[in-house]
Amino acid sequence: MLDIASKLTSLVKNFKFLSKLQIASNNDNRQINLHIHIPENGKISKRQLELAREQLIPILKENKPFKTLSEPVDKSLKVIDDYNEEGNDPNLKKFINDNLPEKDKAIWYSSLILRKYFEEDKKELVSQLKSQIISTELDRGKNIANLCSAGYLESLIIPLNSYFEDEKIDKQLFLEIYETIVTEYPFAVFVSQYRPYTEIKKEIIDKINKVKKYGWKKVSVHGIGKENVKEIKKLAEEIETSCKVVNSVDVNTHGSKGIIITFTFNLS
Amino acid sequence: MIKITFSKNPKTKRFILSLFGKDVDSENYIIEKETGERVLSSNGQEITFKRFGGVVSGSEIFLKDDFVSLVDYYENRLSKQEG
């Protein structure tokens, strides 16, 4: 390891775009951290890059395993590692692994991590992670993240699966209902600052009318943040007054800054 | 173990790819320089230059930089270690 360190130290001295050489040791684990930044402005010549490459490649070949990570990926892996090192949600992860479709597993795991940091009020991290989930997984990612944050994995999906197992009902039917939950979440509305008031109100009323037909008598509206909470409370008043089927409106907090309003209504 | 971190600007990314004999095709996908074959990520998907996040050696696993892909890689790596 000392030999690698001295080779890399020499490289860092010769090539300006190699930097931050650090050698960290933790008991028997020694890690050498190297950072590479090549500016776009062309100050590093092609010849220099070629020389650095010629010297770096054999060092890497002789010293596997190694990791080469962009800065954002390094940070993301640390977030994932920290979450797993703490042993969070093992039962939920097992349930996801054993019962949910392969294409959704990583989205659910990501959403559990997102939820944990939401509960710790790490706003910036939560915002970044949620944007990433939505940008690559689109609506499905957004839906699963919302369902997870709102606790529907524990309160709905797991009990539903248990019921089907206990009654020995074909798993395929569970998966079909699961698909409906994930794509339409017919019993829940998630409010965000980007959605117009009228659109949210229409969605609530449409869902009340839809789920009634299937014998479901609750629709919950979820929101986080002062403005969203204000909007949901206003919506709740309007709908309670104007929608004759609504029996009761329950208001609960969600985390420190969120709200869940549940409309219970007649099935007739 | 050696850990290299790199800035995610294009010139640096191209240098990193060159360390592994990789290049970028006309549609901005990462390819094997010698064969032109597109490189697949840890979850079997082609990787665009924009989404290139890093390489884990051993079996030379290419990572995409989005969070869900990284979680997927992490969980699969864990399950292989435990299996």
XYZ file of N, CA and C in Angstrom, chain B:
249
model
N -7.644 0.093 -0.351
C -8.416 0.273 -1.557
C -8.227 1.697 -2.083
N -8.221 1.811 -3.399
C -8.132 3.151 -4.002
C -9.551 3.619 -4.320
N -9.836 4.855 -3.921
C -11.104 5.455 -4.345
C -10.777 6.731 -5.093
N -11.238 6.775 -6.335
C -11.065 7.987 -7.144
C -12.419 8.661 -7.250
N -12.461 9.926 -6.901
C -13.670 10.702 -7.175
C -13.336 11.667 -8.302
N -14.356 12.004 -9.083
C -14.085 12.914 -10.196
C -15.217 13.906 -10.363
N -14.860 15.053 -10.881
C -15.873 16.082 -11.175
C -16.716 15.588 -12.327
N -17.975 15.996 -12.350
C -18.826 15.435 -13.400
C -18.873 16.283 -14.681
N -17.871 17.137 -14.882
C -17.846 17.886 -16.146
C -17.371 16.983 -17.282
N -17.741 17.319 -18.523
C -17.501 16.412 -19.651
C -16.043 15.988 -19.843
N -15.111 16.937 -19.725
C -13.714 16.600 -20.001
C -13.194 15.573 -18.996
N -13.571 15.755 -17.758
C -13.130 14.806 -16.737
C -13.761 13.438 -16.978
N -15.029 13.425 -17.298
C -15.712 12.153 -17.545
C -15.079 11.414 -18.713
N -14.730 12.140 -19.753
C -14.100 11.494 -20.917
C -12.751 10.881 -20.533
N -12.010 11.593 -19.699
C -10.722 11.072 -19.241
C -10.930 9.785 -18.454
N -11.880 9.825 -17.547
C -12.174 8.630 -16.737
C -12.547 7.457 -17.641
N -13.408 7.697 -18.611
C -13.815 6.616 -19.519
C -12.604 6.067 -20.272
N -11.683 6.938 -20.631
C -10.514 6.491 -21.393
C -9.631 5.569 -20.566
N -9.676 5.716 -19.241
C -8.888 4.824 -18.374
C -9.367 3.380 -18.504
N -10.622 3.227 -18.904
C -11.214 1.881 -18.994
C -11.422 1.449 -20.441
N -10.795 2.154 -21.370
C -10.920 1.785 -22.776
C -12.301 2.033 -23.335
N -12.960 3.056 -22.839
C -14.329 3.344 -23.280
C -14.359 4.690 -23.989
N -15.404 4.830 -24.798
C -15.604 6.067 -25.542
C -17.105 6.361 -25.597
N -17.456 7.343 -26.403
C -18.872 7.722 -26.504
C -19.278 7.698 -27.974
N -20.425 7.091 -28.300
C -20.826 7.032 -29.710
C -21.600 8.288 -30.122
N -22.061 8.291 -31.350
C -22.699 9.501 -31.894
C -24.023 9.819 -31.220
N -24.596 8.816 -30.540
C -25.863 9.064 -29.825
C -25.607 9.272 -28.327
N -24.347 9.502 -28.014
C -23.948 9.786 -26.627
C -24.083 8.629 -25.652
N -23.993 7.410 -26.173
C -23.951 6.245 -25.284
C -22.497 5.813 -25.089
N -22.226 5.270 -23.921
C -20.863 4.800 -23.637
C -20.640 3.478 -24.345
N -19.478 3.355 -24.985
C -19.185 2.156 -25.779
C -17.763 1.654 -25.489
N -17.545 0.372 -25.832
C -16.193 -0.179 -25.829
C -15.460 0.471 -27.008
N -14.293 1.041 -26.744
C -13.572 1.746 -27.808
C -13.220 0.805 -28.959
N -12.809 -0.417 -28.602
C -12.349 -1.350 -29.635
C -13.468 -1.907 -30.489
N -14.576 -2.261 -29.862
C -15.629 -2.958 -30.608
C -16.813 -2.067 -30.959
N -16.945 -0.955 -30.292
C -18.100 -0.082 -30.522
C -19.359 -0.563 -29.820
N -19.226 -1.651 -29.065
C -20.390 -2.222 -28.387
C -20.774 -1.328 -27.206
N -22.073 -1.143 -27.012
C -22.519 -0.288 -25.910
C -22.316 -0.985 -24.569
N -21.881 -0.207 -23.617
C -21.626 -0.716 -22.267
C -22.937 -0.723 -21.494
N -23.145 -1.755 -20.693
C -24.370 -1.827 -19.891
C -24.074 -1.489 -18.433
N -25.087 -0.923 -17.783
C -24.942 -0.565 -16.374
C -25.131 -1.816 -15.509
N -25.055 -1.615 -14.210
C -25.218 -2.712 -13.256
C -26.588 -3.373 -13.380
N -27.587 -2.626 -13.865
C -28.908 -3.262 -14.033
C -29.247 -3.504 -15.502
N -28.213 -3.676 -16.302
C -28.400 -4.137 -17.682
C -28.889 -3.100 -18.674
N -28.745 -1.817 -18.341
C -29.225 -0.777 -19.265
C -28.053 -0.055 -19.915
N -28.277 0.427 -21.129
C -27.250 1.237 -21.785
C -27.108 2.552 -21.017
N -25.911 3.098 -21.067
C -25.644 4.300 -20.262
C -25.295 5.464 -21.170
N -25.990 6.566 -21.006
C -25.598 7.754 -21.765
C -24.414 8.428 -21.064
N -23.694 9.211 -21.809
C -22.555 9.944 -21.260
C -23.026 10.836 -20.118
N -24.178 11.452 -20.313
C -24.705 12.370 -19.298
C -24.959 11.636 -17.976
N -25.415 10.407 -18.067
C -25.800 9.637 -16.863
C -24.665 8.808 -16.281
N -23.472 8.888 -16.875
C -22.359 8.065 -16.390
C -21.970 8.521 -14.987
N -21.926 7.560 -14.062
C -21.688 7.930 -12.671
C -20.408 7.362 -12.080
N -19.827 6.347 -12.741
C -18.609 5.788 -12.169
C -18.431 4.329 -12.527
N -17.322 3.768 -12.028
C -17.009 2.365 -12.291
C -16.556 1.732 -10.996
N -17.063 0.543 -10.740
C -16.564 -0.222 -9.606
C -15.800 -1.387 -10.192
N -14.591 -1.539 -9.806
C -13.741 -2.540 -10.459
C -13.993 -3.915 -9.899
N -13.163 -4.831 -10.329
C -13.415 -6.220 -9.997
C -14.016 -6.751 -11.275
N -15.307 -6.641 -11.364
C -15.936 -7.030 -12.624
C -16.303 -5.818 -13.478
N -15.681 -4.701 -13.241
C -15.879 -3.468 -13.998
C -17.368 -3.159 -14.172
N -17.994 -2.782 -13.093
C -19.420 -2.456 -13.114
C -19.551 -0.954 -13.350
N -20.286 -0.625 -14.404
C -20.509 0.779 -14.719
C -21.787 1.260 -14.039
N -21.704 2.419 -13.423
C -22.833 2.936 -12.667
C -23.476 4.129 -13.363
N -24.807 4.141 -13.320
C -25.520 5.346 -13.747
C -25.629 6.239 -12.521
N -25.806 7.528 -12.750
C -25.721 8.437 -11.600
C -27.051 8.704 -10.901
N -28.129 8.051 -11.310
C -29.400 8.347 -10.652
C -29.582 7.487 -9.410
N -30.320 8.033 -8.460
C -30.401 7.434 -7.131
C -30.982 6.020 -7.161
N -32.027 5.808 -7.948
C -32.683 4.495 -7.954
C -31.730 3.419 -8.504
N -30.972 3.761 -9.553
C -29.981 2.809 -10.090
C -28.937 2.460 -9.039
N -28.510 3.460 -8.290
C -27.482 3.230 -7.279
C -28.024 2.368 -6.144
N -29.263 2.595 -5.765
C -29.884 1.757 -4.739
C -29.981 0.324 -5.247
N -30.366 0.172 -6.498
C -30.479 -1.157 -7.108
C -29.128 -1.863 -7.101
N -28.081 -1.145 -7.497
C -26.726 -1.705 -7.495
C -26.343 -2.131 -6.070
N -26.600 -1.260 -5.120
C -26.223 -1.510 -3.728
C -26.923 -2.765 -3.198
N -28.223 -2.852 -3.448
C -29.001 -3.993 -2.934
C -28.553 -5.294 -3.601
N -28.279 -5.247 -4.897
C -27.843 -6.472 -5.596
C -26.468 -6.905 -5.117
N -25.612 -5.929 -4.864
C -24.262 -6.249 -4.397
C -24.358 -6.872 -3.002
N -25.233 -6.312 -2.164
C -25.426 -6.836 -0.803
C -25.931 -8.262 -0.850
N -26.926 -8.497 -1.717
C -27.537 -9.829 -1.736
C -26.544 -10.856 -2.265
N -25.627 -10.456 -3.120
C -24.593 -11.386 -3.611
C -23.605 -11.696 -2.500
N -23.309 -10.702 -1.665
C -22.367 -10.922 -0.567
C -22.968 -11.859 0.470
N -24.291 -11.698 0.664
C -24.956 -12.506 1.680
C -25.285 -13.899 1.158
N -25.401 -14.002 -0.157
C -25.853 -15.285 -0.769
C -24.798 -16.354 -0.811
